[in-house]
Amino acid sequence: MRLLLVRHAETVDNVAGVYAGSRDSELTAHGVLQARRLARLLASGALGPVRRVLSSDLQRAVDTARAVVEEVTRARSSRDGGASNAEGTADGRDQQPAQAPKTPGALAPLELIQFADLRERDFGAAEGEKFGSARARSLAAAGAESHDQMRQRAERLMSNHLAPLLRAAEGEPADGESGCIVVIAHGLILGSLLRVLLGRFGAPGAVERLEMSGPVAWSNTGYAELVVERGIVGVARTKAGGEEAASGDRTLSSARQQRQPPAIRLSVVAVNVLTHLEGLKKTRGGIGSARFDKRQRTMESFFDTGAHCQSR
């Protein structure tokens, strides 16, 4: 299984160079093209079938995630007869998806579930200020959220939602592939989440090795790819307080194995992957950097109603 940590597409505030953490900022025209490129990559199955899509509840992340859900659902429907999608609420509770025709090997309807804990760092009074401005020079004085507070949010999301998904014992997938879980959020909170995940499920020293190369940067729609390996490993406690080896010389009984949650090992394959954006050029004259207008259509769409926006 793969876990993808993805930053949202380009926004108006990104172009303006201002602090935009808790405030909403709309995608640019170029950002929508980035989101569609990402969506096509995930719909292609190159990284395996998409099993879950989680996102921040801020609009820039939701819009990016919706592009993915819609494109994956469209591609899936053409293959297995019309799976539908649904969205979850901002606190992570699922809404019931519409029933889709069941066909052999068909995947469950794809859901978009939003979480407030995946929001970007709140910059307090510095929200909307230009980078390097007088007010933004001291984020602490501006009442910005601390790194420790972000870490606590990341730990809460991991413990309550992400770890159970990674541990879920769903049996063999109908299509024989483990697939991927996609998390779409913001650069700073993704950095916190990555460190928390590696600290909990990575090999010893994984966080230190990652940080030796400097802070992980996330470009718009850039993603970190992690491989998830599952299995019962490590040490289990007996009722008497002793220890039993779960692997190696001795093996736990099948009954005890069933009571132990499967251990997870995460390893980072790549960070800030942008291959899906190769050849994509921003429209000049300020059009690409402007707020996306939903009435916009590309020349391509006039000739092929099934085609999607693509940079020329």
Coordinates of C-alpha atoms in Angstrom, one line a residue:
M1 CA 0.0 0.0 0.0
R2 CA 1.1 3.6 -0.6
L3 CA 0.4 6.7 1.4
L4 CA 0.5 10.0 -0.5
L5 CA 0.8 13.3 1.3
V6 CA -0.1 16.0 -1.2
R7 CA -0.1 19.8 -1.0
H8 CA -3.0 21.6 -2.6
A9 CA -2.9 23.3 -6.0
E10 CA -1.7 27.0 -6.5
T11 CA -3.9 29.7 -4.9
V12 CA -4.3 33.4 -5.3
D13 CA -2.5 34.0 -2.0
N14 CA 0.4 31.8 -3.0
V15 CA 0.9 34.0 -6.0
A16 CA 0.6 37.2 -3.9
G17 CA 3.2 35.9 -1.5
V18 CA 1.2 36.4 1.7
Y19 CA 0.7 34.3 4.8
A20 CA -2.4 32.2 4.3
G21 CA -2.9 29.5 6.9
S22 CA -6.4 29.4 8.4
R23 CA -7.9 31.9 5.9
D24 CA -9.4 30.5 2.7
S25 CA -7.8 31.3 -0.7
E26 CA -9.2 30.3 -4.0
L27 CA -7.3 28.3 -6.6
T28 CA -5.8 30.2 -9.6
A29 CA -6.5 29.1 -13.2
H30 CA -3.1 27.5 -13.2
G31 CA -3.9 25.8 -9.9
V32 CA -7.0 24.1 -11.4
L33 CA -4.8 22.7 -14.2
Q34 CA -2.3 21.4 -11.6
A35 CA -5.2 19.7 -9.7
R36 CA -6.5 18.1 -12.9
R37 CA -3.0 16.8 -13.8
L38 CA -2.7 15.3 -10.3
A39 CA -6.2 13.8 -10.6
R40 CA -5.4 12.2 -14.0
L41 CA -2.2 10.6 -12.5
L42 CA -4.2 9.1 -9.6
A43 CA -7.1 8.0 -11.9
S44 CA -4.6 6.3 -14.2
G45 CA -3.8 3.7 -11.6
A46 CA -0.1 4.2 -11.9
L47 CA 0.1 4.4 -8.1
G48 CA -2.5 1.7 -7.6
P49 CA -6.3 2.1 -7.0
V50 CA -7.2 5.1 -4.8
R51 CA -8.9 3.7 -1.7
R52 CA -9.4 6.8 0.5
V53 CA -9.1 10.6 0.0
L54 CA -8.7 12.7 3.1
S55 CA -8.4 16.5 3.0
S56 CA -8.2 19.6 5.0
D57 CA -11.5 21.4 5.2
L58 CA -10.1 24.6 3.8
Q59 CA -11.4 25.3 0.3
R60 CA -8.1 25.1 -1.6
A61 CA -7.5 21.6 -0.3
V62 CA -11.1 20.6 -0.8
D63 CA -11.1 21.8 -4.4
T64 CA -7.9 19.9 -5.1
A65 CA -9.3 16.8 -3.5
R66 CA -12.6 17.0 -5.3
A67 CA -10.8 17.1 -8.6
V68 CA -9.1 13.8 -7.6
V69 CA -12.4 12.2 -6.4
E70 CA -14.3 13.2 -9.5
E71 CA -11.6 12.0 -12.0
V72 CA -11.0 8.8 -10.2
T73 CA -14.7 8.1 -10.0
R74 CA -15.1 8.9 -13.7
A75 CA -12.4 6.6 -14.6
R76 CA -13.6 3.9 -12.3
S77 CA -17.2 4.2 -13.6
S78 CA -16.0 3.6 -17.2
R79 CA -14.3 0.4 -16.1
D80 CA -16.8 -1.2 -13.7
G81 CA -20.2 0.2 -14.4
G82 CA -20.9 3.5 -12.5
A83 CA -19.5 3.7 -9.0
S84 CA -20.5 7.0 -7.3
N85 CA -18.8 9.2 -4.8
A86 CA -19.7 10.9 -1.5
E87 CA -18.2 13.4 0.9
G88 CA -17.7 13.3 4.6
T89 CA -18.3 16.1 7.0
A90 CA -15.6 18.4 8.4
D91 CA -15.3 16.4 11.5
G92 CA -14.6 13.2 9.5
R93 CA -18.0 11.5 9.8
D94 CA -18.9 9.8 6.6
Q95 CA -22.1 10.5 4.7
Q96 CA -23.6 7.4 3.1
P97 CA -22.7 7.1 -0.5
A98 CA -25.3 6.4 -3.1
Q99 CA -25.5 2.8 -4.0
A100 CA -23.7 1.8 -7.1
P101 CA -24.2 -1.2 -9.4
K102 CA -22.1 -4.1 -8.1
T103 CA -19.9 -5.8 -10.6
P104 CA -17.2 -8.4 -10.1
G105 CA -14.0 -6.7 -9.0
A106 CA -15.6 -3.3 -8.5
L107 CA -14.2 -1.0 -5.9
A108 CA -16.3 0.7 -3.2
P109 CA -17.5 4.2 -4.0
L110 CA -14.8 6.8 -3.3
E111 CA -15.4 9.2 -0.5
L112 CA -13.9 12.6 0.3
I113 CA -13.6 13.1 4.1
Q114 CA -12.5 16.5 5.5
F115 CA -10.7 17.2 8.7
A116 CA -10.1 20.5 10.5
D117 CA -7.0 18.9 12.0
L118 CA -5.4 19.0 8.5
R119 CA -5.7 22.8 8.3
E120 CA -2.5 24.8 7.7
R121 CA -0.8 26.6 10.5
D122 CA -2.8 29.5 11.8
F123 CA -0.6 32.6 11.5
G124 CA -2.7 34.8 13.8
A125 CA -2.5 38.5 13.1
A126 CA 0.0 37.8 10.3
E127 CA -2.7 36.2 8.2
G128 CA -2.8 38.0 4.8
E129 CA 0.5 39.9 5.5
K130 CA 3.3 39.8 2.9
F131 CA 6.2 37.6 3.6
G132 CA 8.9 39.7 5.3
S133 CA 6.5 42.4 6.4
A134 CA 6.9 44.1 9.8
R135 CA 4.0 42.2 11.4
A136 CA 5.1 38.9 9.9
R137 CA 8.7 39.1 11.2
S138 CA 7.7 37.8 14.6
L139 CA 5.1 35.1 14.1
A140 CA 5.1 34.4 17.8
A141 CA 4.1 38.0 18.6
A142 CA 1.4 37.8 16.0
G143 CA -0.1 34.9 17.9
A144 CA 0.7 32.2 15.3
E145 CA 0.1 28.6 16.1
S146 CA 3.2 26.9 17.5
H147 CA 5.0 24.0 16.0
D148 CA 4.1 22.0 19.1
Q149 CA 0.4 22.8 18.6
M150 CA 0.6 21.6 14.9
R151 CA 2.3 18.4 16.0
Q152 CA -0.5 17.8 18.5
R153 CA -3.1 18.2 15.7
A154 CA -1.0 15.8 13.5
E155 CA -0.8 13.2 16.3
R156 CA -4.6 13.4 16.9
L157 CA -5.4 12.9 13.2
M158 CA -2.9 10.0 12.9
S159 CA -4.2 8.2 16.1
N160 CA -7.9 8.7 15.5
H161 CA -8.2 8.4 11.7
L162 CA -5.1 7.6 9.7
A163 CA -3.5 4.8 11.7
P164 CA -6.7 2.8 11.8
L165 CA -7.0 3.1 8.0
L166 CA -3.5 1.9 7.6
R167 CA -4.1 -1.0 10.0
A168 CA -7.4 -2.0 8.6
A169 CA -7.5 -5.7 7.8
E170 CA -9.9 -5.6 4.8
G171 CA -8.7 -8.9 3.3
E172 CA -7.5 -9.2 -0.2
P173 CA -8.7 -6.4 -2.5
A174 CA -11.1 -7.5 -5.2
D175 CA -8.7 -6.3 -7.9
G176 CA -5.6 -7.8 -6.2
E177 CA -3.9 -4.5 -5.6
S178 CA -3.4 -2.7 -2.2
G179 CA -3.7 0.7 -3.7
C180 CA -3.1 4.0 -2.0
I181 CA -4.5 6.4 0.6
V182 CA -4.3 10.1 -0.4
V183 CA -4.1 13.0 2.1
I184 CA -4.4 16.5 0.6
A185 CA -3.6 19.4 2.8
H186 CA -0.9 22.1 3.3
G187 CA 2.8 22.3 3.3
L188 CA 3.5 23.0 7.0
I189 CA 0.9 20.6 8.5
L190 CA 2.0 17.9 6.1
G191 CA 5.6 18.3 7.3
S192 CA 4.3 17.9 10.9
L193 CA 2.3 14.8 9.9
L194 CA 5.2 13.2 8.1
R195 CA 7.5 13.6 11.1
V196 CA 4.7 12.2 13.4
L197 CA 4.1 9.2 11.1
L198 CA 7.8 8.4 10.8
G199 CA 8.3 8.8 14.5
R200 CA 5.6 6.3 15.2
F201 CA 5.9 3.9 12.2
G202 CA 9.3 4.6 10.6
A203 CA 12.5 2.7 11.1
P204 CA 14.7 3.9 14.0
G205 CA 16.3 7.3 13.0
A206 CA 13.9 7.9 10.1
V207 CA 13.0 11.4 11.3
E208 CA 16.6 12.4 11.8
R209 CA 17.7 11.1 8.4
L210 CA 14.8 13.0 6.8
E211 CA 15.7 16.3 8.5
M212 CA 19.4 16.0 7.7
S213 CA 18.7 17.1 4.2
G214 CA 16.8 20.2 5.4
P215 CA 13.1 20.9 5.8
V216 CA 10.8 19.0 3.4
A217 CA 9.4 21.4 0.8
W218 CA 6.0 20.8 -0.8
S219 CA 5.3 22.6 -4.1
N220 CA 1.7 23.0 -5.2
T221 CA 0.3 19.4 -5.9
G222 CA 3.8 18.0 -5.0
Y223 CA 3.5 14.8 -3.0
A224 CA 5.5 12.6 -0.7
E225 CA 5.2 8.9 -1.4
L226 CA 5.4 6.5 1.4
V227 CA 5.3 2.7 1.3
V228 CA 3.2 1.0 3.9
E229 CA 4.1 -2.5 5.0
R230 CA 1.9 -4.4 7.4
G231 CA 2.4 -7.5 9.6
I232 CA 2.7 -8.7 13.1
V233 CA 6.1 -7.8 14.3
G234 CA 7.9 -6.7 17.5
V235 CA 7.2 -7.7 21.1
A236 CA 3.9 -8.6 22.7
R237 CA 3.2 -8.7 26.5
T238 CA 1.9 -11.8 28.1
K239 CA -0.7 -11.7 30.9
A240 CA 2.1 -12.6 33.4
G241 CA 4.0 -9.5 32.4
G242 CA 6.7 -11.4 30.4
E243 CA 7.5 -11.0 26.7
E244 CA 6.8 -13.1 23.7
A245 CA 8.6 -12.7 20.4
A246 CA 6.2 -12.1 17.6
S247 CA 8.8 -12.9 15.0
G248 CA 12.1 -14.7 14.9
D249 CA 12.6 -17.8 17.1
R250 CA 9.1 -18.0 18.4
T251 CA 5.7 -17.3 16.9
L252 CA 2.6 -16.2 18.7
S253 CA -0.4 -18.5 18.7
S254 CA -3.0 -17.8 16.0
A255 CA -5.5 -16.8 18.7
R256 CA -3.1 -14.3 20.2
Q257 CA -2.1 -13.0 16.7
Q258 CA -5.7 -12.1 16.1
R259 CA -5.9 -10.0 19.2
Q260 CA -2.8 -8.0 18.3
P261 CA -3.2 -5.1 15.8
P262 CA -1.0 -5.5 12.8
A263 CA 2.2 -3.5 13.1
I264 CA 3.0 -0.9 10.4
R265 CA 6.3 0.1 8.9
L266 CA 6.4 3.3 6.8
S267 CA 9.3 4.2 4.5
V268 CA 9.7 7.3 2.4
V269 CA 10.2 6.6 -1.3
A270 CA 10.2 10.3 -2.6
V271 CA 9.2 13.8 -1.5
N272 CA 7.8 16.7 -3.5
V273 CA 7.1 14.5 -6.6
L274 CA 6.1 16.7 -9.5
T275 CA 6.3 14.5 -12.6
H276 CA 2.6 14.9 -13.3
L277 CA 3.2 18.6 -14.0
E278 CA 5.9 18.1 -16.7
G279 CA 5.2 20.3 -19.7
L280 CA 2.5 22.3 -17.9
K281 CA 3.1 26.0 -18.5
K282 CA 1.3 28.9 -16.8
T283 CA -0.7 31.0 -19.1
R284 CA 0.9 34.4 -19.6
G285 CA -0.5 37.9 -19.2
G286 CA -1.6 37.3 -15.6
I287 CA -4.4 34.9 -16.7
G288 CA -2.8 31.8 -15.1
S289 CA -2.2 33.6 -11.8
A290 CA -5.8 35.0 -11.6
R291 CA -8.6 33.4 -9.6
F292 CA -10.1 30.5 -11.5
D293 CA -13.4 31.4 -13.1
K294 CA -15.6 28.3 -13.3
R295 CA -17.1 29.6 -16.6
Q296 CA -13.7 29.3 -18.3
R297 CA -13.3 26.6 -21.0
T298 CA -10.3 25.6 -23.0
M299 CA -10.1 25.4 -26.8
E300 CA -9.9 21.6 -26.3
S301 CA -13.3 21.5 -24.7
F302 CA -15.0 22.9 -27.7
F303 CA -14.0 19.9 -29.8
D304 CA -14.2 17.1 -27.4
T305 CA -16.7 17.3 -24.6
G306 CA -15.1 14.3 -22.8
A307 CA -11.7 16.0 -22.6
H308 CA -10.5 18.0 -19.7
C309 CA -8.5 21.2 -19.4
Q310 CA -4.9 20.8 -20.5
S311 CA -2.1 23.3 -20.9
R312 CA -1.0 24.1 -24.5

